[in-house]
PDB file of C-alpha atoms in Angstrom:
ATOM      1  CA  MET A   1       0.000   0.000   0.000  1.00  0.00           C
ATOM      2  CA  LEU A   2       1.202   3.509  -0.791  1.00  0.00           C
ATOM      3  CA  ILE A   3       0.196   6.472   1.390  1.00  0.00           C
ATOM      4  CA  SER A   4       0.689  10.006   0.121  1.00  0.00           C
ATOM      5  CA  SER A   5      -0.041  12.495   2.903  1.00  0.00           C
ATOM      6  CA  GLU A   6       2.478  15.273   2.694  1.00  0.00           C
ATOM      7  CA  GLY A   7       2.585  17.666   5.623  1.00  0.00           C
ATOM      8  CA  GLU A   8       0.287  15.781   7.974  1.00  0.00           C
ATOM      9  CA  LYS A   9       0.736  13.526  10.958  1.00  0.00           C
ATOM     10  CA  LEU A  10      -2.332  11.601   9.807  1.00  0.00           C
ATOM     11  CA  GLY A  11      -0.295   9.705   7.203  1.00  0.00           C
ATOM     12  CA  ASP A  12       2.264   8.600   9.792  1.00  0.00           C
ATOM     13  CA  ALA A  13      -0.465   7.526  12.205  1.00  0.00           C
ATOM     14  CA  LEU A  14      -2.337   5.593   9.498  1.00  0.00           C
ATOM     15  CA  ALA A  15       0.855   3.901   8.306  1.00  0.00           C
ATOM     16  CA  LYS A  16       1.732   2.817  11.843  1.00  0.00           C
ATOM     17  CA  ARG A  17      -1.718   1.347  12.476  1.00  0.00           C
ATOM     18  CA  LEU A  18      -1.898  -0.339   9.069  1.00  0.00           C
ATOM     19  CA  ARG A  19       1.455  -1.987   9.708  1.00  0.00           C
ATOM     20  CA  ARG A  20       0.082  -3.310  12.999  1.00  0.00           C
ATOM     21  CA  LEU A  21      -2.775  -4.808  10.977  1.00  0.00           C
ATOM     22  CA  GLY A  22      -0.251  -6.651   8.798  1.00  0.00           C
ATOM     23  CA  ILE A  23      -0.324  -4.333   5.779  1.00  0.00           C
ATOM     24  CA  THR A  24       2.946  -3.404   4.056  1.00  0.00           C
ATOM     25  CA  VAL A  25       3.010   0.380   3.752  1.00  0.00           C
ATOM     26  CA  GLU A  26       5.231   2.746   1.791  1.00  0.00           C
ATOM     27  CA  GLU A  27       4.943   6.484   2.493  1.00  0.00           C
ATOM     28  CA  THR A  28       5.638   9.216  -0.052  1.00  0.00           C
ATOM     29  CA  SER A  29       5.097  12.884  -0.762  1.00  0.00           C
ATOM     30  CA  ALA A  30       2.549  14.030  -3.311  1.00  0.00           C
ATOM     31  CA  GLU A  31       5.422  15.158  -5.529  1.00  0.00           C
ATOM     32  CA  ASP A  32       7.001  11.679  -5.596  1.00  0.00           C
ATOM     33  CA  ALA A  33       3.772   9.652  -5.531  1.00  0.00           C
ATOM     34  CA  VAL A  34       3.674   8.732  -9.232  1.00  0.00           C
ATOM     35  CA  GLN A  35       7.328   7.686  -9.363  1.00  0.00           C
ATOM     36  CA  THR A  36       6.997   5.706  -6.124  1.00  0.00           C
ATOM     37  CA  ALA A  37       3.833   3.997  -7.387  1.00  0.00           C
ATOM     38  CA  PHE A  38       5.579   3.173 -10.662  1.00  0.00           C
ATOM     39  CA  VAL A  39       8.472   1.540  -8.805  1.00  0.00           C
ATOM     40  CA  THR A  40       6.564  -0.221  -6.009  1.00  0.00           C
ATOM     41  CA  ALA A  41       3.350  -1.183  -7.883  1.00  0.00           C
ATOM     42  CA  PRO A  42       1.121  -0.926  -4.780  1.00  0.00           C
ATOM     43  CA  ASP A  43      -2.180  -2.761  -4.540  1.00  0.00           C
ATOM     44  CA  LEU A  44      -3.805   0.386  -3.141  1.00  0.00           C
ATOM     45  CA  VAL A  45      -2.935   4.098  -3.006  1.00  0.00           C
ATOM     46  CA  VAL A  46      -4.225   6.282  -0.155  1.00  0.00           C
ATOM     47  CA  LEU A  47      -4.360  10.061  -0.601  1.00  0.00           C
ATOM     48  CA  ALA A  48      -4.567  12.300   2.456  1.00  0.00           C
ATOM     49  CA  GLY A  49      -3.565  15.834   3.400  1.00  0.00           C
ATOM     50  CA  SER A  50      -2.284  17.993   0.551  1.00  0.00           C
ATOM     51  CA  ALA A  51      -2.435  15.035  -1.846  1.00  0.00           C
ATOM     52  CA  ALA A  52      -6.208  14.934  -1.288  1.00  0.00           C
ATOM     53  CA  ALA A  53      -6.777  18.694  -1.002  1.00  0.00           C
ATOM     54  CA  ASP A  54      -8.432  19.036  -4.411  1.00  0.00           C
ATOM     55  CA  GLY A  55     -10.231  15.719  -4.170  1.00  0.00           C
ATOM     56  CA  GLY A  56      -7.095  14.049  -5.478  1.00  0.00           C
ATOM     57  CA  HIS A  57      -7.707  15.354  -9.008  1.00  0.00           C
ATOM     58  CA  ALA A  58      -4.211  16.739  -9.675  1.00  0.00           C
ATOM     59  CA  LEU A  59      -2.501  13.563  -8.522  1.00  0.00           C
ATOM     60  CA  LEU A  60      -4.990  11.311 -10.324  1.00  0.00           C
ATOM     61  CA  ASP A  61      -4.292  13.206 -13.539  1.00  0.00           C
ATOM     62  CA  ARG A  62      -0.578  12.511 -13.072  1.00  0.00           C
ATOM     63  CA  PHE A  63      -1.279   8.816 -12.331  1.00  0.00           C
ATOM     64  CA  GLY A  64      -3.346   8.673 -15.524  1.00  0.00           C
ATOM     65  CA  GLU A  65      -0.389   9.771 -17.663  1.00  0.00           C
ATOM     66  CA  HIS A  66       1.410   6.442 -17.190  1.00  0.00           C
ATOM     67  CA  HIS A  67       0.137   3.026 -18.242  1.00  0.00           C
ATOM     68  CA  ALA A  68       1.521   1.321 -15.133  1.00  0.00           C
ATOM     69  CA  THR A  69      -0.119   3.754 -12.703  1.00  0.00           C
ATOM     70  CA  SER A  70      -3.333   4.668 -14.490  1.00  0.00           C
ATOM     71  CA  MET A  71      -5.315   1.700 -13.177  1.00  0.00           C
ATOM     72  CA  LEU A  72      -4.208   1.756  -9.529  1.00  0.00           C
ATOM     73  CA  PRO A  73      -7.107   1.750  -7.066  1.00  0.00           C
ATOM     74  CA  VAL A  74      -7.068   4.962  -5.023  1.00  0.00           C
ATOM     75  CA  VAL A  75      -8.687   5.740  -1.672  1.00  0.00           C
ATOM     76  CA  LEU A  76      -9.270   9.351  -0.677  1.00  0.00           C
ATOM     77  CA  ILE A  77      -9.276  10.448   2.954  1.00  0.00           C
ATOM     78  CA  GLY A  78     -11.995  13.087   2.759  1.00  0.00           C
ATOM     79  CA  GLU A  79     -14.542  15.068   4.655  1.00  0.00           C
ATOM     80  CA  GLY A  80     -17.469  12.828   3.874  1.00  0.00           C
ATOM     81  CA  LYS A  81     -19.144  10.551   1.390  1.00  0.00           C
ATOM     82  CA  ALA A  82     -21.913  12.880   0.241  1.00  0.00           C
ATOM     83  CA  GLY A  83     -21.863  15.976  -1.891  1.00  0.00           C
ATOM     84  CA  PRO A  84     -20.778  16.993  -5.359  1.00  0.00           C
ATOM     85  CA  ASP A  85     -17.030  16.834  -4.582  1.00  0.00           C
ATOM     86  CA  ALA A  86     -17.335  13.188  -3.516  1.00  0.00           C
ATOM     87  CA  ARG A  87     -19.288  12.279  -6.656  1.00  0.00           C
ATOM     88  CA  ALA A  88     -16.701  14.047  -8.824  1.00  0.00           C
ATOM     89  CA  ALA A  89     -13.871  12.197  -7.050  1.00  0.00           C
ATOM     90  CA  LEU A  90     -15.546   8.833  -7.636  1.00  0.00           C
ATOM     91  CA  ARG A  91     -15.984   9.672 -11.324  1.00  0.00           C
ATOM     92  CA  HIS A  92     -12.319  10.719 -11.465  1.00  0.00           C
ATOM     93  CA  GLY A  93     -11.000   7.302 -10.393  1.00  0.00           C
ATOM     94  CA  ILE A  94     -11.290   7.143  -6.613  1.00  0.00           C
ATOM     95  CA  VAL A  95     -12.543   3.683  -5.589  1.00  0.00           C
ATOM     96  CA  ALA A  96     -13.552   4.751  -2.072  1.00  0.00           C
ATOM     97  CA  ILE A  97     -13.694   7.748   0.216  1.00  0.00           C
ATOM     98  CA  VAL A  98     -12.840   7.112   3.855  1.00  0.00           C
ATOM     99  CA  GLU A  99     -14.253   9.827   6.048  1.00  0.00           C
ATOM    100  CA  ARG A 100     -11.626  11.698   8.002  1.00  0.00           C
ATOM    101  CA  THR A 101     -12.319  11.339  11.710  1.00  0.00           C
ATOM    102  CA  SER A 102     -10.386  11.656  14.937  1.00  0.00           C
ATOM    103  CA  ASN A 103     -10.429   7.839  15.228  1.00  0.00           C
ATOM    104  CA  VAL A 104      -7.330   6.833  13.256  1.00  0.00           C
ATOM    105  CA  GLU A 105      -7.765   3.186  14.247  1.00  0.00           C
ATOM    106  CA  ARG A 106     -11.215   3.076  12.609  1.00  0.00           C
ATOM    107  CA  MET A 107      -9.894   4.735   9.443  1.00  0.00           C
ATOM    108  CA  ALA A 108      -6.998   2.232   9.302  1.00  0.00           C
ATOM    109  CA  GLN A 109      -9.410  -0.688   9.729  1.00  0.00           C
ATOM    110  CA  SER A 110     -11.589   0.643   6.892  1.00  0.00           C
ATOM    111  CA  ILE A 111      -8.574   1.032   4.608  1.00  0.00           C
ATOM    112  CA  ALA A 112      -7.245  -2.428   5.529  1.00  0.00           C
ATOM    113  CA  ALA A 113     -10.655  -3.951   4.762  1.00  0.00           C
ATOM    114  CA  LEU A 114     -10.621  -2.249   1.347  1.00  0.00           C
ATOM    115  CA  ALA A 115      -7.104  -3.538   0.663  1.00  0.00           C
ATOM    116  CA  ILE A 116      -8.121  -7.081   1.553  1.00  0.00           C
ATOM    117  CA  ASP A 117     -11.336  -6.918  -0.515  1.00  0.00           C
ATOM    118  CA  LEU A 118      -9.609  -5.746  -3.687  1.00  0.00           C
ATOM    119  CA  PRO A 119      -8.925  -8.441  -6.260  1.00  0.00           C
ATOM    120  CA  GLU A 120      -5.324  -9.633  -6.166  1.00  0.00           C
ATOM    121  CA  ARG A 121      -3.193  -8.109  -8.893  1.00  0.00           C
ATOM    122  CA  THR A 122      -0.364 -10.058 -10.487  1.00  0.00           C
ATOM    123  CA  GLY A 123       1.808  -6.996 -10.956  1.00  0.00           C
ATOM    124  CA  GLU A 124       2.158  -7.828 -14.639  1.00  0.00           C
ATOM    125  CA  THR A 125       1.239  -5.315 -17.300  1.00  0.00           C
ATOM    126  CA  SER A 126       0.967  -5.795 -21.002  1.00  0.00           C
ATOM    127  CA  GLY A 127       0.646  -3.658 -24.042  1.00  0.00           C
ATOM    128  CA  ALA A 128       2.827  -1.767 -26.447  1.00  0.00           C
ATOM    129  CA  LEU A 129       5.700   0.195 -24.978  1.00  0.00           C
ATOM    130  CA  GLY A 130       6.035   3.424 -26.911  1.00  0.00           C
ATOM    131  CA  GLU A 131       8.917   5.879 -26.992  1.00  0.00           C
ATOM    132  CA  ARG A 132       7.273   8.030 -24.284  1.00  0.00           C
ATOM    133  CA  GLU A 133       6.890   5.123 -21.853  1.00  0.00           C
ATOM    134  CA  LEU A 134      10.371   3.796 -22.621  1.00  0.00           C
ATOM    135  CA  ALA A 135      11.923   7.219 -22.037  1.00  0.00           C
ATOM    136  CA  ALA A 136      10.014   7.552 -18.744  1.00  0.00           C
ATOM    137  CA  LEU A 137      11.170   4.091 -17.660  1.00  0.00           C
ATOM    138  CA  VAL A 138      14.814   4.820 -18.477  1.00  0.00           C
ATOM    139  CA  GLU A 139      14.599   8.146 -16.622  1.00  0.00           C
ATOM    140  CA  LEU A 140      12.950   6.482 -13.632  1.00  0.00           C
ATOM    141  CA  LEU A 141      15.532   3.714 -13.438  1.00  0.00           C
ATOM    142  CA  THR A 142      18.376   6.155 -13.916  1.00  0.00           C
ATOM    143  CA  GLU A 143      17.214   8.422 -11.074  1.00  0.00           C
ATOM    144  CA  SER A 144      16.146   5.703  -8.658  1.00  0.00           C
ATOM    145  CA  HIS A 145      18.472   4.551  -5.913  1.00  0.00           C
ATOM    146  CA  ARG A 146      16.362   1.501  -5.095  1.00  0.00           C
ATOM    147  CA  PHE A 147      17.937  -0.763  -7.644  1.00  0.00           C
ATOM    148  CA  GLY A 148      21.292  -1.353  -6.009  1.00  0.00           C
ATOM    149  CA  LEU A 149      23.742  -2.536  -8.657  1.00  0.00           C
ATOM    150  CA  LEU A 150      21.443  -1.989 -11.632  1.00  0.00           C
ATOM    151  CA  SER A 151      22.940   0.471 -14.067  1.00  0.00           C
ATOM    152  CA  VAL A 152      21.069   2.128 -16.928  1.00  0.00           C
ATOM    153  CA  THR A 153      22.807   4.005 -19.704  1.00  0.00           C
ATOM    154  CA  ASP A 154      21.384   5.934 -22.597  1.00  0.00           C
ATOM    155  CA  GLU A 155      23.121   4.866 -25.808  1.00  0.00           C
TER     156      GLU A 155
END
């Protein structure tokens, strides 16, 4: 699971409780969310704080630009399930809205239940790899420090 909650203690608290529930959690900033999702291929992305400020629209647009991240299920930590903003978020690709409350344990349990209920993904993708995607992949691998001895050169 990937949590993007820049500038808020909520993300840290959710990550800690989700880990206690047996969920593997990676935390990232809104700025690095797409790259981190591309590298880690999470089963679920959670947007909170500044990443969810506009209903997640800006970040969802960035996720939609890449084949590998465009179909990731996204949960929004929001102010409620009703209203036009919630309907717009659901149309924009959010699979669920978890209401933001003072009970972090309850929010973590709701998110964990969603993660467990989602169909298991194999992590495999298929389709044509165009120049744009190949260039993005080379750039990502070149800039990433997660790959240890892997070396990528542009020839």
